[in-house]
Amino acid sequence: MKNQYVQILDIPFLNKTKNDVVNDVFHQYLKEGKKGFIVTANPEIVMQAHKDRDFLYTLSKADFIVPDGIGVVIASKMKREPLKERVPGFELMEDFLALSNLHHLKVYIVGAKNEILESAVKNIRSKYPDLNLAGYHHGYFDDDDDTVIEEIQRVKPDLVLVALGCPRQENWIKQNMPKVEKGVFIGVGGSIDILAGHLKRAPVFWQKIHLEWFYRLLQQPSRWKRMLVIPRFLIRVLTSRA
Ligand code: UDP
């Protein structure tokens, strides 16, 4: 459908608001019992796909990619094909959990360190008491270890949150999704750490002035080198505009 996607450096971003992603797309997948692979992509992920063809191939297997990162929205404006809004991965995950709570859905979580995951699970159980948390596993296992995917095959969750960091989480989903019958899989990066209270999201003011990335940098200064990718990404979008 026209305008449904905005192409940025060969990555097709779904041009929908967060509410539409939750209530139209995700809900529809659940109703139809369809499998889904959702990627929330920021400039770092787009640039990663440009230097790693295998990862680009992984992204091509996603059912849809949403713009998580103000850099992607700025890039869409530079191309004069503005995306409707940023769809923050953490908020999308929260909305998916809320919908799962409402419909008593089965959720599985894979990723994060054991003790952090345990705290996140505790918080999920108290905040979303009606969802069925059908299982969880920390994220420090070998890629060829099938224990987790075998459990998911058995449990048949409706929603699978995968927090293995990028690009591992997307590659893991691409690798393992074909082995299951159902479930919407989404890579959630550091969101389990936030749910656990281990990392904090930027206060709303910082989010409003689009400096959430800067707040994150202050919390995890070791990420500064990774942030340099944002200006490089914008220059690339500008020069590839033709
Ligand atoms: N993580 C994991 N297994 C791994 C690598 C990372 O479970 O092999 C978890 C990590 O503990 C954290 C989350 O993935 O909870 C996100 O990690 P990171 O901040 O490095 O991811 P990124 O921001 O790069 O997506």
Tab-separated table of C-alpha atoms and ligand atoms in Angstrom:
chain	number	residue	atom	x	y	z
A	1	MET	CA	0.000	0.000	0.000
A	2	LYS	CA	1.285	3.486	-0.892
A	3	ASN	CA	3.056	5.323	1.940
A	4	GLN	CA	2.940	2.300	4.190
A	5	TYR	CA	6.731	2.064	4.112
A	6	VAL	CA	9.529	4.610	3.995
A	7	GLN	CA	12.786	3.285	2.593
A	8	ILE	CA	15.885	4.527	4.416
A	9	LEU	CA	19.223	3.239	3.151
A	10	ASP	CA	17.470	0.144	1.785
A	11	ILE	CA	15.596	-0.583	5.009
A	12	PRO	CA	11.792	-0.369	4.645
A	13	PHE	CA	10.362	1.273	7.768
A	14	LEU	CA	6.703	0.723	8.524
A	15	ASN	CA	5.041	4.143	8.509
A	16	LYS	CA	2.514	3.685	11.286
A	17	THR	CA	2.007	5.229	14.696
A	18	LYS	CA	2.805	3.115	17.735
A	19	ASN	CA	-0.894	2.730	18.488
A	20	ASP	CA	-1.554	1.423	14.988
A	21	VAL	CA	1.352	-1.013	15.255
A	22	VAL	CA	-0.140	-2.356	18.491
A	23	ASN	CA	-3.842	-2.298	17.736
A	24	ASP	CA	-3.909	-3.011	14.023
A	25	VAL	CA	-0.820	-4.994	13.199
A	26	PHE	CA	0.080	-6.888	16.395
A	27	HIS	CA	-3.533	-7.515	17.323
A	28	GLN	CA	-4.266	-8.762	13.802
A	29	TYR	CA	-1.329	-11.181	13.931
A	30	LEU	CA	-2.623	-12.538	17.223
A	31	LYS	CA	-6.192	-12.917	15.977
A	32	GLU	CA	-5.019	-14.788	12.907
A	33	GLY	CA	-2.485	-16.830	14.900
A	34	LYS	CA	0.153	-15.663	12.421
A	35	LYS	CA	3.871	-15.854	13.128
A	36	GLY	CA	5.618	-12.500	13.141
A	37	PHE	CA	9.139	-11.089	13.336
A	38	ILE	CA	9.339	-7.448	14.414
A	39	VAL	CA	12.496	-5.368	14.365
A	40	THR	CA	12.813	-2.026	16.111
A	41	ALA	CA	15.658	-0.337	14.254
A	42	ASN	CA	17.738	2.726	15.066
A	43	PRO	CA	20.540	4.298	12.989
A	44	GLU	CA	23.035	1.874	14.512
A	45	ILE	CA	21.084	-1.093	13.202
A	46	VAL	CA	20.719	0.429	9.729
A	47	MET	CA	24.462	1.061	9.544
A	48	GLN	CA	25.193	-2.420	10.890
A	49	ALA	CA	23.095	-3.870	8.059
A	50	HIS	CA	25.169	-1.884	5.593
A	51	LYS	CA	28.428	-3.367	6.668
A	52	ASP	CA	27.161	-6.885	7.377
A	53	ARG	CA	25.318	-8.560	4.477
A	54	ASP	CA	24.204	-11.481	6.634
A	55	PHE	CA	22.519	-9.049	8.983
A	56	LEU	CA	20.905	-7.231	6.033
A	57	TYR	CA	19.558	-10.629	4.963
A	58	THR	CA	18.247	-11.195	8.516
A	59	LEU	CA	16.407	-7.862	8.378
A	60	SER	CA	14.889	-8.829	5.030
A	61	LYS	CA	13.161	-11.691	6.856
A	62	ALA	CA	11.398	-9.322	9.284
A	63	ASP	CA	7.656	-8.913	8.831
A	64	PHE	CA	8.038	-5.287	9.713
A	65	ILE	CA	10.643	-2.836	10.933
A	66	VAL	CA	9.676	0.140	13.061
A	67	PRO	CA	11.690	3.352	13.576
A	68	ASP	CA	13.152	3.230	17.074
A	69	GLY	CA	15.373	6.274	17.246
A	70	ILE	CA	14.917	9.929	16.450
A	71	GLY	CA	17.760	9.654	13.913
A	72	VAL	CA	15.561	7.509	11.659
A	73	VAL	CA	12.692	10.010	11.863
A	74	ILE	CA	15.059	12.897	11.051
A	75	ALA	CA	16.387	10.898	8.089
A	76	SER	CA	12.839	10.373	6.791
A	77	LYS	CA	12.237	14.142	6.970
A	78	MET	CA	15.472	14.793	5.115
A	79	LYS	CA	14.159	12.494	2.382
A	80	ARG	CA	10.863	14.416	2.416
A	81	GLU	CA	9.017	11.198	3.190
A	82	PRO	CA	8.347	11.837	6.868
A	83	LEU	CA	7.599	8.886	9.085
A	84	LYS	CA	4.541	9.468	11.269
A	85	GLU	CA	6.458	9.137	14.534
A	86	ARG	CA	9.212	7.400	16.396
A	87	VAL	CA	8.138	4.037	17.804
A	88	PRO	CA	10.294	3.505	20.896
A	89	GLY	CA	11.074	-0.184	21.385
A	90	PHE	CA	10.527	-0.033	25.129
A	91	GLU	CA	7.060	1.513	24.764
A	92	LEU	CA	6.116	-0.953	22.057
A	93	MET	CA	7.104	-3.821	24.350
A	94	GLU	CA	5.076	-2.313	27.215
A	95	ASP	CA	2.028	-1.960	24.966
A	96	PHE	CA	2.416	-5.544	23.740
A	97	LEU	CA	2.554	-6.693	27.361
A	98	ALA	CA	-0.538	-4.627	28.218
A	99	LEU	CA	-2.455	-6.149	25.300
A	100	SER	CA	-1.243	-9.615	26.297
A	101	ASN	CA	-2.480	-8.904	29.808
A	102	LEU	CA	-5.883	-7.839	28.490
A	103	HIS	CA	-6.280	-10.997	26.412
A	104	HIS	CA	-4.576	-13.397	28.864
A	105	LEU	CA	-1.936	-14.287	26.288
A	106	LYS	CA	1.104	-16.501	26.705
A	107	VAL	CA	4.432	-14.679	26.821
A	108	TYR	CA	7.976	-16.056	26.799
A	109	ILE	CA	11.127	-14.034	27.510
A	110	VAL	CA	14.624	-14.922	26.412
A	111	GLY	CA	17.628	-12.786	27.242
A	112	ALA	CA	19.415	-10.610	29.815
A	113	LYS	CA	21.443	-11.745	32.789
A	114	ASN	CA	19.817	-14.223	35.123
A	115	GLU	CA	19.286	-11.988	38.153
A	116	ILE	CA	18.116	-9.066	35.996
A	117	LEU	CA	15.660	-11.341	34.213
A	118	GLU	CA	14.346	-12.603	37.575
A	119	SER	CA	13.660	-9.003	38.696
A	120	ALA	CA	11.992	-8.182	35.379
A	121	VAL	CA	9.792	-11.286	35.697
A	122	LYS	CA	8.774	-10.226	39.197
A	123	ASN	CA	7.846	-6.764	37.952
A	124	ILE	CA	5.937	-8.149	34.962
A	125	ARG	CA	3.967	-10.500	37.216
A	126	SER	CA	2.892	-7.643	39.457
A	127	LYS	CA	2.211	-5.112	36.667
A	128	TYR	CA	0.511	-7.532	34.237
A	129	PRO	CA	-1.110	-10.149	36.502
A	130	ASP	CA	-3.425	-11.531	33.818
A	131	LEU	CA	-0.868	-12.411	31.206
A	132	ASN	CA	0.423	-15.935	31.193
A	133	LEU	CA	4.194	-15.751	31.619
A	134	ALA	CA	4.800	-19.184	30.216
A	135	GLY	CA	8.563	-19.280	30.555
A	136	TYR	CA	11.818	-17.396	30.488
A	137	HIS	CA	15.526	-18.036	30.022
A	138	HIS	CA	18.625	-15.863	30.430
A	139	GLY	CA	20.516	-14.843	27.322
A	140	TYR	CA	23.918	-16.367	27.914
A	141	PHE	CA	23.795	-19.613	25.959
A	142	ASP	CA	25.473	-20.769	22.733
A	143	ASP	CA	23.719	-20.065	19.460
A	144	ASP	CA	23.689	-23.777	18.637
A	145	ASP	CA	22.112	-24.695	21.991
A	146	ASP	CA	18.472	-25.588	21.190
A	147	THR	CA	17.209	-25.730	24.792
A	148	VAL	CA	15.393	-22.397	24.581
A	149	ILE	CA	13.766	-22.900	21.206
A	150	GLU	CA	12.688	-26.410	22.204
A	151	GLU	CA	10.964	-24.946	25.265
A	152	ILE	CA	9.284	-22.326	23.075
A	153	GLN	CA	8.131	-25.075	20.677
A	154	ARG	CA	6.562	-26.853	23.615
A	155	VAL	CA	4.989	-23.836	25.329
A	156	LYS	CA	3.692	-22.169	22.109
A	157	PRO	CA	3.702	-18.574	23.365
A	158	ASP	CA	1.786	-15.824	21.560
A	159	LEU	CA	4.561	-13.303	22.170
A	160	VAL	CA	8.309	-13.880	22.517
A	161	LEU	CA	10.507	-11.047	23.803
A	162	VAL	CA	14.120	-11.551	22.764
A	163	ALA	CA	16.751	-9.503	24.614
A	164	LEU	CA	20.101	-10.708	23.321
A	165	GLY	CA	21.458	-7.366	22.065
A	166	CYS	CA	21.763	-6.435	18.423
A	167	PRO	CA	22.499	-8.145	16.011
A	168	ARG	CA	22.418	-11.381	17.991
A	169	GLN	CA	18.718	-11.143	18.883
A	170	GLU	CA	17.576	-10.546	15.290
A	171	ASN	CA	19.852	-13.297	13.965
A	172	TRP	CA	18.573	-15.658	16.650
A	173	ILE	CA	14.959	-14.917	15.720
A	174	LYS	CA	15.645	-15.427	12.014
A	175	GLN	CA	17.382	-18.708	12.775
A	176	ASN	CA	14.770	-20.097	15.132
A	177	MET	CA	11.406	-18.742	14.037
A	178	PRO	CA	11.023	-21.291	11.251
A	179	LYS	CA	11.087	-24.014	13.949
A	180	VAL	CA	7.903	-22.849	15.684
A	181	GLU	CA	4.238	-22.949	14.713
A	182	LYS	CA	3.135	-19.631	16.149
A	183	GLY	CA	4.192	-16.512	18.009
A	184	VAL	CA	5.174	-12.926	17.395
A	185	PHE	CA	8.903	-12.463	18.049
A	186	ILE	CA	10.427	-9.079	18.795
A	187	GLY	CA	14.003	-8.065	19.638
A	188	VAL	CA	13.852	-5.813	22.684
A	189	GLY	CA	17.544	-5.029	23.380
A	190	GLY	CA	18.053	-3.490	26.813
A	191	SER	CA	14.315	-3.247	27.609
A	192	ILE	CA	14.406	-6.153	30.067
A	193	ASP	CA	17.088	-4.272	32.023
A	194	ILE	CA	14.725	-1.275	32.165
A	195	LEU	CA	11.776	-3.455	33.228
A	196	ALA	CA	13.978	-4.885	35.960
A	197	GLY	CA	14.820	-1.375	37.168
A	198	HIS	CA	18.486	-2.053	36.384
A	199	LEU	CA	18.591	0.709	33.755
A	200	LYS	CA	16.403	3.806	33.750
A	201	ARG	CA	14.598	5.281	30.781
A	202	ALA	CA	15.121	8.991	30.262
A	203	PRO	CA	12.578	11.207	32.050
A	204	VAL	CA	9.728	12.386	29.800
A	205	PHE	CA	11.290	15.849	29.354
A	206	TRP	CA	14.412	14.292	27.791
A	207	GLN	CA	12.232	12.113	25.588
A	208	LYS	CA	10.216	15.145	24.431
A	209	ILE	CA	13.288	17.094	23.386
A	210	HIS	CA	14.543	13.967	21.588
A	211	LEU	CA	17.605	13.565	23.792
A	212	GLU	CA	16.794	10.114	25.164
A	213	TRP	CA	19.927	8.793	23.429
A	214	PHE	CA	22.034	11.353	25.325
A	215	TYR	CA	20.527	10.307	28.659
A	216	ARG	CA	21.364	6.695	27.813
A	217	LEU	CA	24.912	7.749	27.017
A	218	LEU	CA	25.215	9.348	30.471
A	219	GLN	CA	24.062	6.090	32.071
A	220	GLN	CA	26.312	3.893	29.937
A	221	PRO	CA	29.282	6.116	28.937
A	222	SER	CA	30.976	3.106	27.357
A	223	ARG	CA	28.479	3.458	24.492
A	224	TRP	CA	29.885	6.787	23.258
A	225	LYS	CA	31.779	5.224	20.363
A	226	ARG	CA	28.597	3.521	19.159
A	227	MET	CA	26.769	6.849	19.175
A	228	LEU	CA	29.184	8.264	16.593
A	229	VAL	CA	27.256	6.224	14.091
A	230	ILE	CA	24.340	8.697	14.181
A	231	PRO	CA	26.073	11.596	12.342
A	232	ARG	CA	27.604	9.097	9.885
A	233	PHE	CA	24.142	7.663	9.266
A	234	LEU	CA	22.625	11.104	8.595
A	235	ILE	CA	25.452	12.066	6.211
A	236	ARG	CA	24.924	8.819	4.355
A	237	VAL	CA	21.190	9.452	4.025
A	238	LEU	CA	21.913	12.961	2.766
A	239	THR	CA	24.483	11.862	0.201
A	240	SER	CA	22.457	8.922	-1.053
A	241	ARG	CA	19.413	11.104	-1.685
A	242	ALA	CA	20.039	11.708	-5.394
B	1	UDP	N1	22.420	-9.978	26.241
B	1	UDP	C1	22.201	-11.322	26.388
B	1	UDP	N2	23.055	-12.201	25.791
B	1	UDP	C2	24.089	-11.779	25.024
B	1	UDP	C3	24.291	-10.386	24.849
B	1	UDP	C4	23.435	-9.496	25.480
B	1	UDP	O1	21.261	-11.738	27.055
B	1	UDP	O2	24.805	-12.629	24.482
B	1	UDP	C5	21.489	-9.049	26.880
B	1	UDP	C6	22.125	-8.066	27.856
B	1	UDP	O3	22.295	-8.686	29.121
B	1	UDP	C7	21.073	-6.977	27.894
B	1	UDP	C8	20.483	-6.990	26.491
B	1	UDP	O4	20.912	-8.210	25.893
B	1	UDP	O5	20.034	-7.355	28.771
B	1	UDP	C9	20.910	-5.824	25.627
B	1	UDP	O6	22.296	-5.800	25.589
B	1	UDP	P1	23.052	-4.573	24.923
B	1	UDP	O7	22.769	-3.318	25.682
B	1	UDP	O8	24.466	-4.937	24.709
B	1	UDP	O9	22.268	-4.547	23.541
B	1	UDP	P2	22.068	-3.459	22.419
B	1	UDP	O10	21.829	-2.161	23.073
B	1	UDP	O11	23.336	-3.497	21.662
B	1	UDP	O12	20.915	-3.970	21.640
